[in-house]
Amino acid sequence: MKSQIFLLGLLATIFLACSGDDGEDGAIGPQGIQGEQGPEGPQGETGETGTANVIYSDWIPSGFESPITDINAAFSIPNVEALTDEVKANGFIAVYGRYTSISTTIHPLPKSLYGLRMQHYDFSISDLNQNIVIRISSIDGSDIEIPLYDDYRYIIIPGGIPAAGKMATDYSQMSYEEIVAHFNIPE
């Protein structure tokens, strides 16, 4: 019996004295066969409207001839195909004017200027066609003379259905810089 206890104690000591760090890792075995495909999962919730349909123009040179010897003037950006009835009813349409003479300044239209230039800039969408009409008018009744903005750009965001329980983004409260960053629109 003493020899069995001694043998059992010796085996326990050898077993406890060995560690897994003493040997080398074995080679990785071959790839197993592909298992069967499981059943299709349930339909997920509808996500928020993406930004893939955002339409924007390059900067379009001003169509106003200078000097303007009148108190009103207008020019059109013709054939903007994205101006569908659906977009006109439910989308967001913005037009921006850019002044680049001294430093680059971008303003959303409508915009009124006071001081040396008493001018009001606005835009509208023609109901007869897909034109964006940009208008300038004198605030004080004098000739407009030299328009401020060198060029114009439009950004059109088609309307979407807000996700359940979430507010739709109010793009009219965003600055030009915020919209450009939000939709990753190149300058």
Coordinates of N, CA and C in Angstrom, one line a residue:
M1 N 0.8 -1.2 0.0 CA 0.0 0.0 0.0 C 0.9 1.3 0.0
K2 N 2.0 1.2 0.7 CA 2.9 2.3 0.8 C 3.4 2.6 -0.6
S3 N 3.7 1.6 -1.3 CA 4.3 1.7 -2.7 C 3.2 2.3 -3.6
Q4 N 2.0 2.0 -3.5 CA 0.9 2.6 -4.3 C 0.7 4.1 -4.0
I5 N 0.8 4.4 -2.7 CA 0.7 5.8 -2.3 C 1.9 6.6 -2.8
F6 N 3.1 6.0 -2.7 CA 4.3 6.6 -3.2 C 4.2 6.8 -4.7
L7 N 3.7 5.8 -5.4 CA 3.6 5.9 -6.9 C 2.6 7.0 -7.3
L8 N 1.5 7.0 -6.6 CA 0.4 8.0 -6.8 C 0.9 9.4 -6.5
G9 N 1.7 9.6 -5.5 CA 2.3 10.9 -5.1 C 3.3 11.3 -6.2
L10 N 4.1 10.3 -6.7 CA 5.1 10.6 -7.7 C 4.5 11.1 -9.0
L11 N 3.4 10.4 -9.4 CA 2.7 10.8 -10.6 C 2.0 12.2 -10.5
A12 N 1.5 12.5 -9.3 CA 0.9 13.8 -9.1 C 1.9 14.8 -9.2
T13 N 3.1 14.6 -8.6 CA 4.2 15.6 -8.6 C 4.6 15.8 -10.1
I14 N 4.8 14.8 -10.8 CA 5.2 14.9 -12.2 C 4.2 15.7 -13.0
F15 N 2.9 15.3 -12.8 CA 1.8 16.0 -13.5 C 1.7 17.5 -13.2
L16 N 1.9 17.8 -12.0 CA 1.8 19.2 -11.5 C 3.1 20.0 -11.9
A17 N 4.2 19.3 -12.1 CA 5.4 20.0 -12.4 C 5.5 20.4 -13.8
C18 N 4.8 19.7 -14.7 CA 4.9 20.0 -16.1 C 3.9 21.1 -16.5
S19 N 4.3 22.0 -17.4 CA 3.4 23.1 -17.8 C 3.2 23.1 -19.3
G20 N 2.2 23.7 -19.8 CA 1.9 23.8 -21.2 C 2.9 24.6 -22.0
D21 N 3.7 25.5 -21.3 CA 4.6 26.4 -21.9 C 5.9 25.7 -22.4
D22 N 6.1 24.4 -21.9 CA 7.3 23.7 -22.2 C 7.4 23.3 -23.7
G23 N 6.3 23.0 -24.3 CA 6.3 22.4 -25.7 C 6.1 23.5 -26.8
E24 N 6.3 23.1 -28.0 CA 6.0 24.0 -29.1 C 4.6 23.8 -29.6
D25 N 4.0 24.9 -30.2 CA 2.7 24.8 -30.7 C 2.7 23.9 -32.0
G26 N 1.7 23.2 -32.2 CA 1.6 22.4 -33.4 C 1.2 23.2 -34.6
A27 N 1.4 22.6 -35.8 CA 1.0 23.3 -37.0 C -0.5 23.4 -37.1
I28 N -1.0 24.4 -37.8 CA -2.4 24.6 -38.0 C -2.9 23.6 -38.9
G29 N -4.0 23.0 -38.6 CA -4.6 22.0 -39.4 C -5.3 22.5 -40.6
P30 N -5.8 21.6 -41.5 CA -6.4 22.1 -42.7 C -7.8 22.7 -42.4
Q31 N -8.3 23.6 -43.3 CA -9.6 24.2 -43.2 C -10.7 23.1 -43.3
G32 N -11.6 23.3 -42.4 CA -12.8 22.3 -42.4 C -13.7 22.6 -43.6
I33 N -14.7 21.8 -43.8 CA -15.6 22.0 -44.9 C -16.7 23.1 -44.4
Q34 N -17.2 23.8 -45.4 CA -18.2 24.8 -45.1 C -19.5 24.2 -44.6
G35 N -20.0 24.8 -43.6 CA -21.3 24.3 -43.0 C -22.5 24.7 -43.8
E36 N -23.6 24.2 -43.5 CA -24.8 24.5 -44.2 C -25.2 26.0 -43.8
Q37 N -25.9 26.7 -44.8 CA -26.3 28.0 -44.5 C -27.6 27.9 -43.6
G38 N -27.6 28.8 -42.6 CA -28.7 28.9 -41.7 C -29.9 29.5 -42.3
P39 N -31.1 29.5 -41.7 CA -32.3 30.2 -42.2 C -32.1 31.7 -42.2
E40 N -32.9 32.3 -43.1 CA -32.8 33.8 -43.3 C -33.4 34.4 -42.0
G41 N -32.8 35.5 -41.5 CA -33.2 36.2 -40.4 C -34.4 37.1 -40.7
P42 N -35.0 37.7 -39.6 CA -36.1 38.6 -39.8 C -35.7 39.9 -40.5
Q43 N -36.6 40.6 -41.2 CA -36.4 41.9 -41.8 C -36.0 42.9 -40.8
G44 N -35.0 43.7 -41.0 CA -34.6 44.8 -40.1 C -35.4 46.0 -40.3
E45 N -35.3 47.0 -39.4 CA -36.0 48.2 -39.4 C -35.5 49.1 -40.6
T46 N -36.4 49.9 -41.1 CA -36.0 50.8 -42.2 C -35.1 51.8 -41.6
G47 N -34.0 52.1 -42.3 CA -33.0 53.1 -41.9 C -33.4 54.5 -42.3
E48 N -32.6 55.4 -41.8 CA -32.9 56.8 -42.2 C -32.5 57.0 -43.7
T49 N -33.2 58.0 -44.3 CA -32.9 58.4 -45.7 C -31.4 58.7 -45.8
G50 N -30.8 58.1 -46.9 CA -29.4 58.3 -47.1 C -29.2 59.6 -47.9
T51 N -27.9 59.8 -48.2 CA -27.5 61.1 -48.9 C -27.2 60.9 -50.3
A52 N -27.4 59.7 -50.8 CA -27.0 59.4 -52.2 C -27.7 60.2 -53.2
N53 N -28.9 60.7 -52.9 CA -29.7 61.5 -53.9 C -29.5 63.0 -53.8
V54 N -28.6 63.5 -53.0 CA -28.4 64.9 -52.9 C -27.8 65.4 -54.2
I55 N -28.3 66.5 -54.8 CA -27.9 67.0 -56.0 C -27.3 68.4 -55.8
Y56 N -26.2 68.7 -56.3 CA -25.6 70.0 -56.2 C -24.9 70.4 -57.5
S57 N -24.8 71.7 -57.7 CA -24.1 72.2 -58.9 C -22.7 72.6 -58.6
D58 N -22.0 72.8 -59.6 CA -20.7 73.5 -59.5 C -21.1 75.0 -59.2
W59 N -20.1 75.8 -59.0 CA -20.3 77.3 -58.9 C -20.6 77.8 -60.3
I60 N -21.7 78.4 -60.4 CA -22.2 79.0 -61.7 C -21.9 80.4 -61.8
P61 N -21.1 80.9 -62.8 CA -20.9 82.4 -62.9 C -22.2 83.2 -62.9
S62 N -22.1 84.3 -62.3 CA -23.3 85.2 -62.3 C -23.7 85.5 -63.7
G63 N -25.0 85.5 -63.9 CA -25.6 85.9 -65.2 C -26.0 87.4 -65.2
F64 N -25.7 88.1 -64.2 CA -26.0 89.5 -64.2 C -24.9 90.3 -64.9
E65 N -25.3 91.2 -65.8 CA -24.3 92.0 -66.5 C -24.1 93.3 -65.7
S66 N -22.9 93.8 -65.7 CA -22.6 94.9 -64.8 C -22.2 96.1 -65.7
P67 N -22.6 97.3 -65.4 CA -23.5 97.7 -64.4 C -25.0 97.5 -64.7
I68 N -25.8 97.3 -63.7 CA -27.3 97.1 -63.9 C -27.9 98.5 -63.7
T69 N -28.4 99.0 -64.8 CA -29.1 100.4 -64.7 C -30.6 100.2 -64.6
D70 N -31.0 99.5 -63.5 CA -32.4 99.3 -63.3 C -32.5 98.9 -61.8
I71 N -33.7 98.9 -61.3 CA -33.9 98.6 -59.9 C -34.2 97.1 -59.7
N72 N -34.4 96.3 -60.8 CA -34.6 94.9 -60.7 C -33.9 94.2 -61.9
A73 N -33.4 93.0 -61.6 CA -32.8 92.2 -62.6 C -32.9 90.7 -62.3
A74 N -32.8 89.9 -63.3 CA -33.0 88.4 -63.0 C -32.2 87.7 -64.1
F75 N -31.8 86.5 -63.7 CA -31.2 85.5 -64.7 C -31.6 84.1 -64.2
S76 N -31.6 83.2 -65.2 CA -32.1 81.8 -64.9 C -30.9 80.8 -65.0
I77 N -31.0 79.8 -64.1 CA -30.2 78.6 -64.3 C -31.1 77.6 -64.9
P78 N -30.9 77.3 -66.2 CA -32.0 76.5 -66.9 C -31.8 75.0 -66.7
N79 N -32.9 74.3 -66.9 CA -33.0 72.9 -67.0 C -32.3 72.1 -65.8
V80 N -32.7 72.4 -64.6 CA -32.3 71.7 -63.5 C -33.2 70.5 -63.3
E81 N -32.7 69.4 -63.9 CA -33.5 68.2 -64.0 C -34.0 67.6 -62.7
A82 N -33.3 67.9 -61.6 CA -33.7 67.4 -60.3 C -34.9 68.1 -59.7
L83 N -35.4 69.2 -60.3 CA -36.5 69.9 -59.8 C -37.8 69.3 -60.3
T84 N -38.1 68.1 -59.8 CA -39.3 67.4 -60.1 C -40.4 68.0 -59.2
D85 N -41.7 67.6 -59.5 CA -42.8 68.0 -58.6 C -42.6 67.5 -57.2
E86 N -42.2 66.3 -57.1 CA -41.9 65.7 -55.7 C -40.9 66.5 -54.9
V87 N -39.8 66.9 -55.6 CA -38.8 67.7 -54.9 C -39.3 69.1 -54.6
K88 N -40.0 69.7 -55.5 CA -40.6 71.0 -55.2 C -41.6 71.0 -54.0
A89 N -42.3 69.9 -53.9 CA -43.3 69.7 -52.8 C -42.7 69.3 -51.5
N90 N -41.7 68.4 -51.5 CA -41.2 67.8 -50.3 C -39.7 67.9 -50.0
G91 N -39.0 68.5 -51.0 CA -37.5 68.5 -50.8 C -37.1 69.8 -50.3
F92 N -35.8 69.9 -50.1 CA -35.1 71.1 -49.7 C -34.3 71.7 -50.8
I93 N -34.5 72.9 -51.2 CA -33.8 73.5 -52.3 C -33.1 74.8 -51.8
A94 N -31.8 74.9 -51.9 CA -31.1 76.0 -51.4 C -30.2 76.6 -52.6
V95 N -30.1 77.9 -52.6 CA -29.2 78.6 -53.5 C -28.3 79.5 -52.7
Y96 N -27.0 79.5 -53.1 CA -26.0 80.3 -52.3 C -25.3 81.2 -53.3
G97 N -25.0 82.4 -52.8 CA -24.2 83.3 -53.6 C -22.8 83.4 -53.0
R98 N -21.8 83.5 -53.9 CA -20.4 83.5 -53.4 C -19.7 84.8 -53.9
Y99 N -19.1 85.5 -53.0 CA -18.4 86.7 -53.2 C -16.9 86.4 -53.1
T100 N -16.1 86.6 -54.1 CA -14.7 86.2 -54.0 C -13.7 87.3 -54.2
S101 N -14.1 88.6 -54.3 CA -13.2 89.7 -54.6 C -12.2 89.9 -53.6
I102 N -12.5 90.1 -52.3 CA -11.5 90.3 -51.3 C -11.3 89.0 -50.5
S103 N -12.3 88.4 -50.0 CA -12.2 87.1 -49.4 C -13.4 86.3 -49.8
T104 N -13.4 85.0 -49.6 CA -14.5 84.2 -50.1 C -15.6 84.3 -49.0
T105 N -16.8 84.7 -49.4 CA -17.9 84.8 -48.5 C -19.1 84.2 -49.2
I106 N -19.8 83.3 -48.5 CA -20.9 82.5 -49.1 C -22.2 82.8 -48.2
H107 N -23.2 83.3 -48.9 CA -24.5 83.5 -48.2 C -25.6 82.7 -48.8
P108 N -26.6 82.3 -48.0 CA -27.8 81.6 -48.6 C -28.7 82.7 -49.1
L109 N -29.4 82.4 -50.1 CA -30.5 83.3 -50.6 C -31.8 82.9 -50.0
P110 N -32.7 83.8 -49.6 CA -32.6 85.2 -49.8 C -31.7 85.9 -48.9
K111 N -31.1 87.0 -49.4 CA -30.2 87.8 -48.6 C -30.4 89.3 -48.9
S112 N -30.5 90.1 -47.9 CA -30.6 91.6 -48.1 C -29.3 92.2 -47.6
L113 N -28.8 93.2 -48.4 CA -27.5 93.9 -48.1 C -27.9 95.3 -47.9
Y114 N -27.4 95.9 -46.8 CA -27.6 97.3 -46.5 C -26.2 98.0 -46.4
G115 N -26.3 99.3 -46.4 CA -25.0 100.0 -46.4 C -24.7 100.6 -47.7
L116 N -23.5 100.3 -48.3 CA -23.1 100.8 -49.6 C -24.0 100.1 -50.7
R117 N -24.3 98.9 -50.5 CA -25.1 98.2 -51.5 C -26.5 97.9 -50.9
M118 N -27.5 98.6 -51.4 CA -28.8 98.4 -50.9 C -29.5 97.4 -51.9
Q119 N -29.2 96.1 -51.7 CA -29.6 95.1 -52.7 C -30.3 94.0 -51.9
H120 N -31.3 93.4 -52.6 CA -31.9 92.2 -52.1 C -31.8 91.1 -53.1
Y121 N -31.3 89.9 -52.7 CA -31.2 88.8 -53.6 C -32.2 87.7 -53.2
D122 N -32.8 87.1 -54.2 CA -33.8 86.0 -53.9 C -33.7 85.0 -55.0
F123 N -34.4 83.9 -54.9 CA -34.5 82.9 -56.0 C -35.9 82.3 -55.9
S124 N -36.3 81.8 -57.1 CA -37.6 81.1 -57.2 C -37.4 80.0 -58.2
I125 N -38.4 79.1 -58.1 CA -38.4 77.9 -59.0 C -39.5 78.2 -60.0
S126 N -39.2 78.2 -61.3 CA -40.2 78.4 -62.3 C -41.2 77.3 -62.4
D127 N -42.5 77.6 -62.4 CA -43.5 76.5 -62.4 C -43.7 76.0 -63.8
L128 N -43.2 76.7 -64.8 CA -43.4 76.3 -66.2 C -42.3 75.3 -66.7
N129 N -41.1 75.4 -66.1 CA -40.0 74.5 -66.5 C -39.2 74.2 -65.2
Q130 N -38.0 73.7 -65.4 CA -37.1 73.4 -64.3 C -36.0 74.4 -64.2
N131 N -36.3 75.6 -64.2 CA -35.3 76.7 -64.0 C -35.3 77.3 -62.6
I132 N -34.1 77.6 -62.2 CA -34.0 78.4 -60.9 C -33.8 79.8 -61.4
V133 N -34.6 80.7 -60.9 CA -34.5 82.1 -61.3 C -34.0 82.9 -60.1
I134 N -32.8 83.6 -60.4 CA -32.2 84.4 -59.3 C -32.5 85.9 -59.6
R135 N -33.0 86.6 -58.6 CA -33.4 88.0 -58.8 C -32.6 88.8 -57.8
I136 N -32.4 90.1 -58.3 CA -31.7 91.1 -57.5 C -32.6 92.3 -57.6
S137 N -32.8 93.0 -56.5 CA -33.7 94.2 -56.6 C -33.0 95.3 -55.6
S138 N -33.3 96.5 -56.0 CA -32.8 97.6 -55.2 C -33.7 97.8 -54.0
I139 N -33.1 98.0 -52.8 CA -33.9 98.2 -51.6 C -34.3 99.7 -51.5
D140 N -33.5 100.6 -52.0 CA -33.8 102.0 -51.8 C -34.3 102.7 -53.1
G141 N -34.5 101.9 -54.1 CA -35.1 102.5 -55.4 C -34.0 103.0 -56.3
S142 N -32.7 102.9 -56.0 CA -31.7 103.4 -56.9 C -31.3 102.2 -57.8
D143 N -30.5 102.6 -58.9 CA -30.0 101.5 -59.8 C -29.1 100.5 -59.0
I144 N -29.2 99.3 -59.4 CA -28.4 98.3 -58.7 C -26.9 98.5 -58.9
E145 N -26.5 98.8 -60.1 CA -25.2 99.0 -60.5 C -24.4 97.7 -60.5
I146 N -23.6 97.4 -59.5 CA -22.7 96.3 -59.5 C -23.2 95.2 -58.5
P147 N -23.6 94.0 -59.0 CA -24.0 93.0 -58.1 C -22.9 92.5 -57.2
L148 N -23.2 92.0 -56.0 CA -22.2 91.6 -55.1 C -21.6 90.2 -55.4
Y149 N -22.5 89.2 -55.7 CA -22.0 87.9 -55.9 C -21.4 87.6 -57.2
D150 N -20.3 86.9 -57.2 CA -19.6 86.5 -58.4 C -20.2 85.2 -59.1
D151 N -20.7 84.3 -58.2 CA -21.3 83.1 -58.8 C -22.3 82.5 -57.7
Y152 N -23.0 81.5 -58.2 CA -24.1 80.9 -57.5 C -24.0 79.4 -57.5
R153 N -24.6 78.7 -56.5 CA -24.6 77.3 -56.5 C -25.9 76.8 -55.8
Y154 N -26.5 75.7 -56.4 CA -27.7 75.2 -55.7 C -27.4 73.8 -55.1
I155 N -28.1 73.5 -54.1 CA -28.1 72.2 -53.4 C -29.5 71.8 -53.3
I156 N -29.8 70.5 -53.7 CA -31.2 70.0 -53.7 C -31.1 68.7 -52.9
I157 N -32.0 68.6 -51.9 CA -32.1 67.4 -51.0 C -33.5 66.9 -51.2
P158 N -33.7 65.8 -51.9 CA -35.0 65.2 -52.0 C -35.6 64.9 -50.7
G159 N -37.0 65.1 -50.6 CA -37.7 64.8 -49.4 C -37.6 63.3 -49.0
G160 N -37.7 63.0 -47.8 CA -37.7 61.6 -47.3 C -38.7 61.4 -46.2
I161 N -38.9 60.2 -45.8 CA -39.8 59.9 -44.7 C -39.0 59.8 -43.5
P162 N -39.2 60.6 -42.4 CA -38.4 60.4 -41.2 C -38.6 59.0 -40.6
A163 N -37.6 58.5 -40.0 CA -37.6 57.2 -39.3 C -38.6 57.4 -38.1
A164 N -39.2 56.3 -37.7 CA -40.2 56.3 -36.6 C -39.6 56.8 -35.4
G165 N -40.2 57.8 -34.8 CA -39.7 58.3 -33.5 C -38.6 59.3 -33.6
K166 N -38.1 59.7 -34.8 CA -37.0 60.6 -35.0 C -37.5 61.8 -35.7
M167 N -36.9 63.0 -35.4 CA -37.2 64.2 -36.1 C -36.4 64.2 -37.4
A168 N -37.0 64.7 -38.4 CA -36.3 64.9 -39.7 C -35.3 66.1 -39.5
T169 N -34.2 66.1 -40.1 CA -33.3 67.2 -40.0 C -33.8 68.4 -40.7
D170 N -33.7 69.6 -40.1 CA -34.2 70.9 -40.7 C -33.0 71.5 -41.3
Y171 N -32.8 71.3 -42.6 CA -31.6 71.8 -43.3 C -31.6 73.3 -43.5
S172 N -32.8 73.9 -43.3 CA -32.9 75.4 -43.4 C -32.2 76.0 -42.3
Q173 N -32.0 75.3 -41.2 CA -31.3 75.9 -40.0 C -29.8 75.6 -40.1
M174 N -29.3 74.9 -41.1 CA -27.9 74.6 -41.2 C -27.2 75.7 -42.1
S175 N -26.0 76.0 -41.8 CA -25.2 76.9 -42.6 C -24.7 76.2 -43.9
Y176 N -24.2 76.9 -44.8 CA -23.7 76.3 -46.0 C -22.6 75.3 -45.7
E177 N -21.7 75.7 -44.8 CA -20.5 74.9 -44.4 C -21.0 73.6 -43.7
E178 N -22.1 73.7 -42.9 CA -22.6 72.5 -42.2 C -23.3 71.5 -43.3
I179 N -24.0 72.1 -44.2 CA -24.6 71.2 -45.3 C -23.5 70.5 -46.1
V180 N -22.5 71.3 -46.5 CA -21.4 70.7 -47.3 C -20.7 69.6 -46.5
A181 N -20.4 69.8 -45.2 CA -19.8 68.8 -44.4 C -20.7 67.6 -44.2
H182 N -22.0 67.9 -43.9 CA -22.9 66.8 -43.6 C -23.1 65.8 -44.8
F183 N -23.1 66.4 -46.0 CA -23.3 65.6 -47.2 C -22.0 65.3 -48.0
N184 N -20.9 65.7 -47.4 CA -19.6 65.5 -48.1 C -19.6 66.0 -49.5
I185 N -20.0 67.3 -49.7 CA -20.1 67.9 -51.0 C -18.8 68.6 -51.3
P186 N -18.1 68.3 -52.4 CA -16.9 68.9 -52.7 C -17.0 70.4 -53.0
E187 N -16.0 71.2 -52.6 CA -16.0 72.6 -52.9 C -15.6 72.8 -54.3

